[in-house]
Coordinates of C-alpha atoms in Angstrom, one line a residue:
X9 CA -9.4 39.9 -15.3
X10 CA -7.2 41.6 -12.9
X11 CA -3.3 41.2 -12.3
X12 CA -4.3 39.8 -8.8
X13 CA -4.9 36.5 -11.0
X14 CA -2.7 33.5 -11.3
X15 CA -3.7 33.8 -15.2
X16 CA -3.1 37.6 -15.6
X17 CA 0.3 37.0 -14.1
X18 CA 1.5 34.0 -16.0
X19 CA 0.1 35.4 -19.4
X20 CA 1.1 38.4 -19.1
X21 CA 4.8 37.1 -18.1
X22 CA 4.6 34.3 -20.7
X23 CA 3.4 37.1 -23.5
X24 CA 5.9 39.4 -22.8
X25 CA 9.0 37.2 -22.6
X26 CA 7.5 35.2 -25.5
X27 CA 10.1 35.6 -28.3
X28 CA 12.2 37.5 -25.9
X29 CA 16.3 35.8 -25.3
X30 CA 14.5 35.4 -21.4
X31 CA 12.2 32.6 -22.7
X32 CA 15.7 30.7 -24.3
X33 CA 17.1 31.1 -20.9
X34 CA 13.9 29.7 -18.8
X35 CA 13.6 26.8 -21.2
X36 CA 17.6 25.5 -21.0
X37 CA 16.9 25.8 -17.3
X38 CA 13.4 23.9 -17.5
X39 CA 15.3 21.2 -19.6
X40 CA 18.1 20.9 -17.5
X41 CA 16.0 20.7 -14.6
X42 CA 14.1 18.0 -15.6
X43 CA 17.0 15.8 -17.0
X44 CA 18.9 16.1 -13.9
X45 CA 15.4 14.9 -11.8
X46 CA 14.9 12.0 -14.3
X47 CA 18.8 10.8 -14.0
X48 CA 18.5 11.1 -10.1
X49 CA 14.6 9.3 -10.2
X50 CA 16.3 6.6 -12.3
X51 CA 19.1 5.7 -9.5
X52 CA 17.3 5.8 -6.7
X53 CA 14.5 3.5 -8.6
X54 CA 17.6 0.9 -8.9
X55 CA 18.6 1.6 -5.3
X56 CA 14.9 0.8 -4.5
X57 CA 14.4 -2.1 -6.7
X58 CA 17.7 -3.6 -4.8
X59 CA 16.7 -3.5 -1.3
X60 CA 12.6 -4.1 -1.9
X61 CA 12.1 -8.0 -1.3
X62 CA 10.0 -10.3 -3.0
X63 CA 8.5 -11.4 0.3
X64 CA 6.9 -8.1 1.5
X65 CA 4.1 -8.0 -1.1
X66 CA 2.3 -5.1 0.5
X67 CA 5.2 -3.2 0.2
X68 CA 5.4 -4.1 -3.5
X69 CA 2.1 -3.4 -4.3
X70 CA 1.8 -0.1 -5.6
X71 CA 5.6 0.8 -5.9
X72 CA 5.2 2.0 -9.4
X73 CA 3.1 4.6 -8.3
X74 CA 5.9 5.6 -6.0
X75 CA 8.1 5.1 -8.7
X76 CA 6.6 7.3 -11.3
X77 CA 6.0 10.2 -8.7
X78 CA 9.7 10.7 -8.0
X79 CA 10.4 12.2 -11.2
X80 CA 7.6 14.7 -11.3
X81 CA 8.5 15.8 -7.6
X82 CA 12.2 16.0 -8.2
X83 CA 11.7 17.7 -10.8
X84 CA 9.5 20.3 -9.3
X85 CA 11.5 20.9 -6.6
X86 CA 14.6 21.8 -8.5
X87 CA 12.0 23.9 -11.0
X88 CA 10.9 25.7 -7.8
X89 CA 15.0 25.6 -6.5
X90 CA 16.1 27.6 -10.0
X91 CA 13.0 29.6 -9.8
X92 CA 13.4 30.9 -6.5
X93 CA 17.4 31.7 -7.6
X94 CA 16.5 33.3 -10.8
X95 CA 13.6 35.3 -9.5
X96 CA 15.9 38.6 -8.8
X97 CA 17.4 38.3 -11.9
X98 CA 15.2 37.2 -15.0
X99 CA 11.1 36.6 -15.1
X100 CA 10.2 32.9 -14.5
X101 CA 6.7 32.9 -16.1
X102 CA 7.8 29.3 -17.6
X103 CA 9.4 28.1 -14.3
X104 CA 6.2 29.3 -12.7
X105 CA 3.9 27.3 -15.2
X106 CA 5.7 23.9 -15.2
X107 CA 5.5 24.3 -11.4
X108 CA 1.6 23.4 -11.3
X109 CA 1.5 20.2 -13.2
X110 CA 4.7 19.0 -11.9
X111 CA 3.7 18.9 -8.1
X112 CA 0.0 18.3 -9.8
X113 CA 1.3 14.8 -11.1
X114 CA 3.4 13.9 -7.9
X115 CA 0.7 14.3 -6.1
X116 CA -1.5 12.4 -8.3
X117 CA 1.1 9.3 -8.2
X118 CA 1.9 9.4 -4.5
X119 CA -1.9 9.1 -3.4
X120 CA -2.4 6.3 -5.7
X121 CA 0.7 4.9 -4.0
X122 CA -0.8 5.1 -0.6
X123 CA -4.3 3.6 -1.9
X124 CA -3.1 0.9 -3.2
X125 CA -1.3 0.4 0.2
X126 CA -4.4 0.8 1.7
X127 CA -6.9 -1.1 -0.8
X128 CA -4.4 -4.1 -1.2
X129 CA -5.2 -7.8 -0.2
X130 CA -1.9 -9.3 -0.6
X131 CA -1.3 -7.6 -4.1
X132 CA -4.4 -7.9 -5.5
X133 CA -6.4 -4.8 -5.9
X134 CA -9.2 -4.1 -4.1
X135 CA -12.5 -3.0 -6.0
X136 CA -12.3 0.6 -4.3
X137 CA -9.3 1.1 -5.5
X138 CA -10.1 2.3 -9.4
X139 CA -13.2 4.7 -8.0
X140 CA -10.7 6.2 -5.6
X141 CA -7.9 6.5 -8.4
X142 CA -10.5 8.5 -10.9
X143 CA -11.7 10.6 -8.1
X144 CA -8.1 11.9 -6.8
X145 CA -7.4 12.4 -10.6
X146 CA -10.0 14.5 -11.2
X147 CA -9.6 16.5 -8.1
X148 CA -6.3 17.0 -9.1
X149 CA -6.7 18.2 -12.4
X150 CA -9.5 20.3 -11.4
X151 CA -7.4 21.9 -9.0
X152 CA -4.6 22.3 -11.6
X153 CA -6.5 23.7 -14.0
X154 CA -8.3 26.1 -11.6
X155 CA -4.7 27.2 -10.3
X156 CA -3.2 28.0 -13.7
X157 CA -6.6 29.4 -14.9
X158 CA -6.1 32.1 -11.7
X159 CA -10.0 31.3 -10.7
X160 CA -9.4 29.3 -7.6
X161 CA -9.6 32.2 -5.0
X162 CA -13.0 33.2 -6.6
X163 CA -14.4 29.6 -6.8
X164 CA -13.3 29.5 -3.3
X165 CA -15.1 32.4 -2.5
X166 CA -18.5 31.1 -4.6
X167 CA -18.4 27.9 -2.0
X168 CA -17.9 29.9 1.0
X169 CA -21.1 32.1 0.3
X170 CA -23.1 29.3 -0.3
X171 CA -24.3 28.3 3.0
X172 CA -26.9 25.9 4.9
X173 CA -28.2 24.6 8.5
X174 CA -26.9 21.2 9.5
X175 CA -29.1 20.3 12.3
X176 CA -28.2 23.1 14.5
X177 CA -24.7 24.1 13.0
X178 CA -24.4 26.3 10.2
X179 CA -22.3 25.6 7.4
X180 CA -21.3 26.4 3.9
X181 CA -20.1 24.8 1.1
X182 CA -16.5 25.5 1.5
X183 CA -16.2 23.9 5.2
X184 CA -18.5 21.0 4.3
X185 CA -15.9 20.1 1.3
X186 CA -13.4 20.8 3.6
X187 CA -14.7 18.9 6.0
X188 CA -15.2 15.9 3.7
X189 CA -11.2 16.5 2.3
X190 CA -9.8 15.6 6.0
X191 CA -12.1 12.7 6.6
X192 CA -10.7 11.3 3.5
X193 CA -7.5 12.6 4.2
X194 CA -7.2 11.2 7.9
X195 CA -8.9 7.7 6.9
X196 CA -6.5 7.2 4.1
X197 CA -3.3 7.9 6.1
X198 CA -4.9 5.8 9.2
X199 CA -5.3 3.0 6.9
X200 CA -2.1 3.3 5.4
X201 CA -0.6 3.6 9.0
X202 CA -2.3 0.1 9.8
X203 CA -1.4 -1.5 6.3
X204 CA 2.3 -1.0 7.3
X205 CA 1.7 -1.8 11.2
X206 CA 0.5 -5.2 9.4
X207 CA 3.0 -5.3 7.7
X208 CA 5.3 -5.4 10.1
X209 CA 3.3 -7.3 12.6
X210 CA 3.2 -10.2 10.5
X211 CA 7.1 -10.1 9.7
X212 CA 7.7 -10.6 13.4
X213 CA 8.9 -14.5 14.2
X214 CA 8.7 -14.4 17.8
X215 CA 4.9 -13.3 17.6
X216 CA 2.3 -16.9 17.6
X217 CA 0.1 -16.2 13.9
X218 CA -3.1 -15.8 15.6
X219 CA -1.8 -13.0 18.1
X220 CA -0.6 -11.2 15.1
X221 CA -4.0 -11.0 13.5
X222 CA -5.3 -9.8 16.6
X223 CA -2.6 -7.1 17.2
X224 CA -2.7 -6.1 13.3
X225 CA -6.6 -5.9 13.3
X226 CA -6.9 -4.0 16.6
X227 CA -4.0 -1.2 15.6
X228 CA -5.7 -0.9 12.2
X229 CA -9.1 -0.4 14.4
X230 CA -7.6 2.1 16.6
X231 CA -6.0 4.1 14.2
X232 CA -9.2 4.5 12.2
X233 CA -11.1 5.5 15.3
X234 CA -8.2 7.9 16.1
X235 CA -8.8 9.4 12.6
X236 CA -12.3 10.3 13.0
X237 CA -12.1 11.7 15.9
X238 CA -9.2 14.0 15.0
X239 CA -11.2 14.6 11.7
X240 CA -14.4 15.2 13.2
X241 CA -11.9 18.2 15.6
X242 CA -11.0 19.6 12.9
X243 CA -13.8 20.4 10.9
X244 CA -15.3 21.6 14.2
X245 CA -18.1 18.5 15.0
X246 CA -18.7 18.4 18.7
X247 CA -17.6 14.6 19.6
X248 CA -19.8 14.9 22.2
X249 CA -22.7 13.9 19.8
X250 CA -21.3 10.5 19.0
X251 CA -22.4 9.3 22.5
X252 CA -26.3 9.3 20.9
X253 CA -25.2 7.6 18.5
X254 CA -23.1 4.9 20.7
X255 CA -26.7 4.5 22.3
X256 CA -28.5 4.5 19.5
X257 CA -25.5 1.5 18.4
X258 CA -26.4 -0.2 21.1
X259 CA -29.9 -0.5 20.7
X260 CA -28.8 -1.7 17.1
X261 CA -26.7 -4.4 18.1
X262 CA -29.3 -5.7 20.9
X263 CA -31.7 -6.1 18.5
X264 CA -30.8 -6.6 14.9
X265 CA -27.2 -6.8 14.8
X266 CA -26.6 -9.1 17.7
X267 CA -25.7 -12.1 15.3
X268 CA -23.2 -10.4 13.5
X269 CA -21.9 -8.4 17.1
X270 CA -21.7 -12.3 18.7
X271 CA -19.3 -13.5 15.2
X272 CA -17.0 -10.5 15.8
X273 CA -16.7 -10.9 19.1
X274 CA -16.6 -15.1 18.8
X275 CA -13.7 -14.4 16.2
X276 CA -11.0 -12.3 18.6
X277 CA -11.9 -15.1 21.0
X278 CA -11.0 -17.6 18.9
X279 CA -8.0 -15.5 18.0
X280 CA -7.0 -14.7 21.4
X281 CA -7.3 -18.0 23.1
X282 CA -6.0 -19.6 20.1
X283 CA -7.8 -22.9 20.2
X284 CA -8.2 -22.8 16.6
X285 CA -4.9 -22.0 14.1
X286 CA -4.7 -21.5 9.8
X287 CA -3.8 -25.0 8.6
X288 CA -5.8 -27.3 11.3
X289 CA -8.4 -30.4 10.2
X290 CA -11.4 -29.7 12.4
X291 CA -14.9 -31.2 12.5
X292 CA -17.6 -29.1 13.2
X293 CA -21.5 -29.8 12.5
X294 CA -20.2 -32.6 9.9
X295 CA -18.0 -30.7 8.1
X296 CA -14.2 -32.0 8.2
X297 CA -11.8 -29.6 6.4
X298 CA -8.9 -27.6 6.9
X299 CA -9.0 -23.8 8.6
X300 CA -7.5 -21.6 5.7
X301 CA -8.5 -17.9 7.1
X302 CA -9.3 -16.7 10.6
X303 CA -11.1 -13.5 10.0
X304 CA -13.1 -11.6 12.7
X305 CA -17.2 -12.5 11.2
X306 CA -16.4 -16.1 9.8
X307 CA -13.8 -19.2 9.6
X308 CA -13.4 -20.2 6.1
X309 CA -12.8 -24.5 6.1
X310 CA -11.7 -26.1 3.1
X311 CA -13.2 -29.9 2.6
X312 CA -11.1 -32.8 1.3
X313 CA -13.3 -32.5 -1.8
X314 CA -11.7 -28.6 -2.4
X315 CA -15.0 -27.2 -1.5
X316 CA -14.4 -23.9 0.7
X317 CA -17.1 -23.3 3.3
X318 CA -17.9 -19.9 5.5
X319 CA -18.0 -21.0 8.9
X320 CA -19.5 -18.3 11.5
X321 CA -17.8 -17.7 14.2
X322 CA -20.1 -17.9 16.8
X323 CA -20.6 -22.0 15.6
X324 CA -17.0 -22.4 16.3
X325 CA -17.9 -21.3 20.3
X326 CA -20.9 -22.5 20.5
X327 CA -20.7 -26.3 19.1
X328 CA -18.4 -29.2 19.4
X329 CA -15.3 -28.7 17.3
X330 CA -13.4 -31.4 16.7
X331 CA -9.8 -30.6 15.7
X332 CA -7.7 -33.0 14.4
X333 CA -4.3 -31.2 14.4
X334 CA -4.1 -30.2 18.1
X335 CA -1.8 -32.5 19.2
X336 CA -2.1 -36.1 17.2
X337 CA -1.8 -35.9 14.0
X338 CA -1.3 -39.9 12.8
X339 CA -4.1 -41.9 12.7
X340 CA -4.4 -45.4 13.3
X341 CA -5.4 -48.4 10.3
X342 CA -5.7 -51.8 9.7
X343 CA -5.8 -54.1 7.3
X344 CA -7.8 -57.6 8.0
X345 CA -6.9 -60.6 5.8
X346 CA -7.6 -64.3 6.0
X347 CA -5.3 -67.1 4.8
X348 CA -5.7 -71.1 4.5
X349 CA -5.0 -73.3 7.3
X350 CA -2.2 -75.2 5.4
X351 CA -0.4 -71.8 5.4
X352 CA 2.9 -70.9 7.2
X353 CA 1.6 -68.4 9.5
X354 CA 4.8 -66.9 10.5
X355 CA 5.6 -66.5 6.8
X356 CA 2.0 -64.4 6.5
X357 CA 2.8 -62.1 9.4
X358 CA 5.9 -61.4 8.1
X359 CA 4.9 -60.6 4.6
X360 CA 1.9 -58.7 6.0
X361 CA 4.5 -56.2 8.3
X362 CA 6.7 -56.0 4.9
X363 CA 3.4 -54.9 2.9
X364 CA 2.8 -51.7 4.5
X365 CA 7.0 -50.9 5.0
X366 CA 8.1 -48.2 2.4
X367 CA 4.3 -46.8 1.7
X368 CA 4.3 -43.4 1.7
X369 CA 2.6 -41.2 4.7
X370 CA 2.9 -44.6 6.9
X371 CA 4.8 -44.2 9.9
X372 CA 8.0 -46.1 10.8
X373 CA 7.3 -45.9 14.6
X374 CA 5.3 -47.4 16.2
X375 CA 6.0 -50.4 13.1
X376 CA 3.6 -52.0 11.7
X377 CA 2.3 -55.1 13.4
X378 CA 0.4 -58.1 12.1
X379 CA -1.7 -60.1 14.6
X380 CA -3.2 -63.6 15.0
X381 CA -6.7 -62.3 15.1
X382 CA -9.0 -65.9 15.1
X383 CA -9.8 -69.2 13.8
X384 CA -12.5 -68.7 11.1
X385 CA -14.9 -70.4 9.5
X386 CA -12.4 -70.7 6.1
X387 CA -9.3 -70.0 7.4
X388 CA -7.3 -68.5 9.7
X389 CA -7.6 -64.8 10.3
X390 CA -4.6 -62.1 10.3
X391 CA -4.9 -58.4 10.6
X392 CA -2.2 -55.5 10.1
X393 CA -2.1 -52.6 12.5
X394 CA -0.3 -49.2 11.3
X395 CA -0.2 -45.7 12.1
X396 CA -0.5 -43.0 8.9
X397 CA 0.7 -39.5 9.0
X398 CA -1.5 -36.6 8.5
X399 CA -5.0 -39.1 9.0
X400 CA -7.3 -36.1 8.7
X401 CA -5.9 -35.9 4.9
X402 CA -7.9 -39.6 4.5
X403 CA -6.3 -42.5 4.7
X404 CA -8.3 -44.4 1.4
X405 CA -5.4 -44.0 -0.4
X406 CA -2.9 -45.4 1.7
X407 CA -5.4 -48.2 2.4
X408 CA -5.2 -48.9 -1.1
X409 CA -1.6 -49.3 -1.2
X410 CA -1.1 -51.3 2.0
X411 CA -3.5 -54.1 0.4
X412 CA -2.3 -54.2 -3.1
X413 CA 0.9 -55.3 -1.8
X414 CA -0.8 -57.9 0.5
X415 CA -1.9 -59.2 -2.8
X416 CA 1.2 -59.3 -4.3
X417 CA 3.2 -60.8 -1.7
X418 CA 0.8 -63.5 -0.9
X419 CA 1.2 -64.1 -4.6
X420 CA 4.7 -64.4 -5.0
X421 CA 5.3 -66.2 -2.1
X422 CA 2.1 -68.9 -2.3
X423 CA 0.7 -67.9 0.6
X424 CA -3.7 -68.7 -0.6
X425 CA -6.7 -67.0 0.5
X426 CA -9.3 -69.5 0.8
X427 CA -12.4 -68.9 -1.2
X428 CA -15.4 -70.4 0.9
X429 CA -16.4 -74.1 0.5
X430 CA -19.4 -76.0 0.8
X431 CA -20.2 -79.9 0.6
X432 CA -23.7 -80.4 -0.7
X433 CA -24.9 -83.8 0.2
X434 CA -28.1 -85.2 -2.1
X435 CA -30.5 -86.9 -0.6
X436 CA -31.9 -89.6 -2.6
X437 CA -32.0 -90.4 -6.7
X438 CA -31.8 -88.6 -9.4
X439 CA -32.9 -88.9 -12.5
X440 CA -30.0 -90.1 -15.3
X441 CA -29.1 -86.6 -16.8
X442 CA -29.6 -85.1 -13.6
X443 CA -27.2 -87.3 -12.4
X444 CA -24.8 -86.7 -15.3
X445 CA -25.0 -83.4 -15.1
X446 CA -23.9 -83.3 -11.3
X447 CA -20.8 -85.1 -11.8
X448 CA -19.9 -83.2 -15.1
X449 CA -19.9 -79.6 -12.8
X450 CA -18.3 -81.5 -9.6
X451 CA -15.3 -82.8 -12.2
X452 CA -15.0 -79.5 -13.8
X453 CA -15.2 -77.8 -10.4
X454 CA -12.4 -80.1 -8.8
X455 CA -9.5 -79.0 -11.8
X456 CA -10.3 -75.4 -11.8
X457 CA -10.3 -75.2 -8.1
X458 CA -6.8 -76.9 -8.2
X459 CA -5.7 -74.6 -10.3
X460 CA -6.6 -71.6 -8.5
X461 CA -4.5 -73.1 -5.5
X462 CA -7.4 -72.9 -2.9
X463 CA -6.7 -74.9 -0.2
X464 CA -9.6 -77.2 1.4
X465 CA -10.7 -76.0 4.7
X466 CA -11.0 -78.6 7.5
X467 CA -14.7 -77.1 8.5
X468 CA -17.3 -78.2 6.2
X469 CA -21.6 -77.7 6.3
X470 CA -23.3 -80.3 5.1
X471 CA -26.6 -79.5 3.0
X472 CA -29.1 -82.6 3.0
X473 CA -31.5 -82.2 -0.1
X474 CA -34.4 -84.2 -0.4
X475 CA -36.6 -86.0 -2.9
X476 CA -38.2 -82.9 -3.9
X477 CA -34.5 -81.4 -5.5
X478 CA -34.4 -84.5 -8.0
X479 CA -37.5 -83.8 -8.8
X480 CA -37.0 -79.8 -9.7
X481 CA -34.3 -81.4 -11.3
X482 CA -35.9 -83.4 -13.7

């Protein structure tokens, strides 16, 4: 192996300062470069920690990354400091060495810092995110080990004689890898650019919610289309070729991809016009629930039962959509209730307006109000009129409340609701214990009626019975 190598050099260096007072020297100033970068990592991590907020989630997803690379890069940059200061004085085969894997390993930790800025959805990881980890480590460390072996130039040499046609460009190995390496490169730092355009984007008060998504999802767009193309420049692709395959999209989209093209589109419109917002109670094709995400292919709706549904967009333009938060909100309810005609019917109104005062999610204005509905058949009938809040929510519940304190009122205060009454008239005689019988169940009837407090009616239907009842009854 020649002296032109990385590894001739830094063997030969490290062999012949090994036991030498040199080595003594380069290790002090190794140590002493590395505590100084971990003291200096450790206060700016504080300094960090102090200003990061809790609220910015995408900016505190993946800060350990960012974290753990400082100390590895400061410390390679005051390694590379002392051994560009030392270099006319002493050898620096150590320095020289512990230069590779400390820029190696900042490396390492600031790319997983800007995929997992990338691959985030609101701190949780995304499921690209480990295969992109393991495949910048290993590139990494391949490169590393290539570096301090001294056998990069001639693997880089190996890839650029290994060539191949590409349609009608030639290319080799080297400048396909290469090419590859600023795809990735350009995608990853677009992406990043539009995580913290987000970011930002949705910080911003004075913006309405769904303009943001629309501004955040465009600029994320743009800057990805901006990559490729700058990319595709680089590693010397004539752009001029994507217009086949804008034609050849086309042709795509009229004919198998025009559902999915007509849900994209249907989902900036909704997001543009803004006719439906997160956190409204709409009713489409049946399904009542509440809007929970607004993406660009689909509206997720959760039901009252919890049940989450996918909603394409293009139903949203296409059908009727009722939306229940648009501008009224309360929703109106009623509560019908008879009482006997020997009641005090002021007293009933009153105690049916104080019945639904206090309940919670009922509105205070417009008040409740009973109302003198009829005469009925039994007794007279009332009904309670009252406004809840948040009606898309269901109002069973509130229902519920409102008429268990009818109950309880009425009862306290002896107001009755008539059961209904008859008066069966027999046509005829009876036999002796048919007879008995009758007037056993009308005398038992009589007390327990009493005793419930139902009030005779003044309407009564009469029920003539002839001969042929007696004799059933016998």
């Amino acid at each position: 192996m020649t002296q032109s190598h990385i590894l001739s050099r830094m063997l030969a260096g490290l062999v012949r300062d090994f036991g030498q007072p040199v080595m003594i020297w380069q290790a002090l100033a190794l140590v002493g470069a590395l505590l100084v970068a971990w003291l200096f990592a450790r206060l700016v991590r504080r300094l960090l920690d102090k200003r990061r907020s809790a609220r910015h989630e995408a900016a505190r997803f993946g800060a350990e990354s960012l974290h753990k690379a400082l100390f590895p890069l400061l410390g390679g940059g005051l390694v590379w400091a002392e051994q560009a200061v030392l270099a006319d004085y002493m050898s620096t085969s150590l320095l020289d060495l512990a230069l590779v894997p400390l820029f190696g390993i900042a490396l390492i930790y600031i790319v997983f810092f800007i995929a997992r800025r990338v691959f985030n959805r609101n701190g949780q990881a995304h499921a690209w995110l480990s295969i992109a980890e393991k495949m910048v480590s290993v590139a990494v460390w391949v490169g590393m080990v290539l570096t301090v072996l001294g056998i990069h130039d001639d693997v880089l040499h190996w890839m650029a004689s290994v060539r191949f046609r590409v349609a009608n460009e030639r290319m080799s190995l080297l400048s396909l890898s290469t090419g590859i390496l600023w795809v990735c490169a350009t995608l990853i730092v677009a992406m990043w650019l539009g995580s913290v355009l987000e970011d930002r984007i949705m910080r911003a008060r004075s913006i309405d919610a769904n303009l943001k998504v629309v501004l955040a999802r465009t600029g994320r767009a743009m800057l990805v289309l901006v990559s490729v193309l700058a990319s595709f420049s680089m590693v010397g692709i004539d752009i001029t070729v994507l217009g086949v395959f804008g034609g050849a999209l086309g042709v795509g989209l009229g004919i198998g991809l025009q559902k999915i093209a007509s849900n994209y589109v249907s989902g900036f419109i909704i997001l543009i016009d803004r006719s439906l917002r997160i956190g409204d109670t709409i009713n489409v094709g049946g399904l009542q629930g509440i809007v929970t995400q607004i993406s660009t292919r689909y509206t997720t709706v959760r039901g009252l039962d919890g049940i989450e549904t996918l909603v394409p967009n293009e139903k949203l333009i296409t059908d009727v959509v009722q939306n229940h938060s648009s501008f009224l909100t309360r929703g109106y309810a009623k509560a019908a209730v008879q009482v006997a005609y020997d009641s005090d019917i002021e007293k009933a109104m009153a105690l049916l307006a104080e019945a639904a005062r206090g309940v919670e999610r009922v509105l205070e204005e417009p008040a409740p109000t009973p109302y003198f509905v009829s005469f009925g058949a039994d007794g007279i009938n009332l009904e309670l009129g009252y406004w809840v809040e948040d009606a898309a929510k269901g109002t069973a519940g509130v229902r519920s409340t409102v008429n268990r304190n009818i109950w309880r009122l009425f009862s306290e205060h002896g107001v009755a609701i008539p059961y209904p009454t008859r008066d069966v008239r027999i046509v005829g005689a009876l036999p002796v214990a048919a007879a008995t019988a009758a007037t056993a169940t009308t005398a038992a009837a009589v007390p327990a009626a009493a005793n419930e407090g139902v009030a005779a009616s003044p309407p009564a239907q009469v029920v003539e019975l002839g001969t042929d009842l007696a004799h059933d009854a016998s």
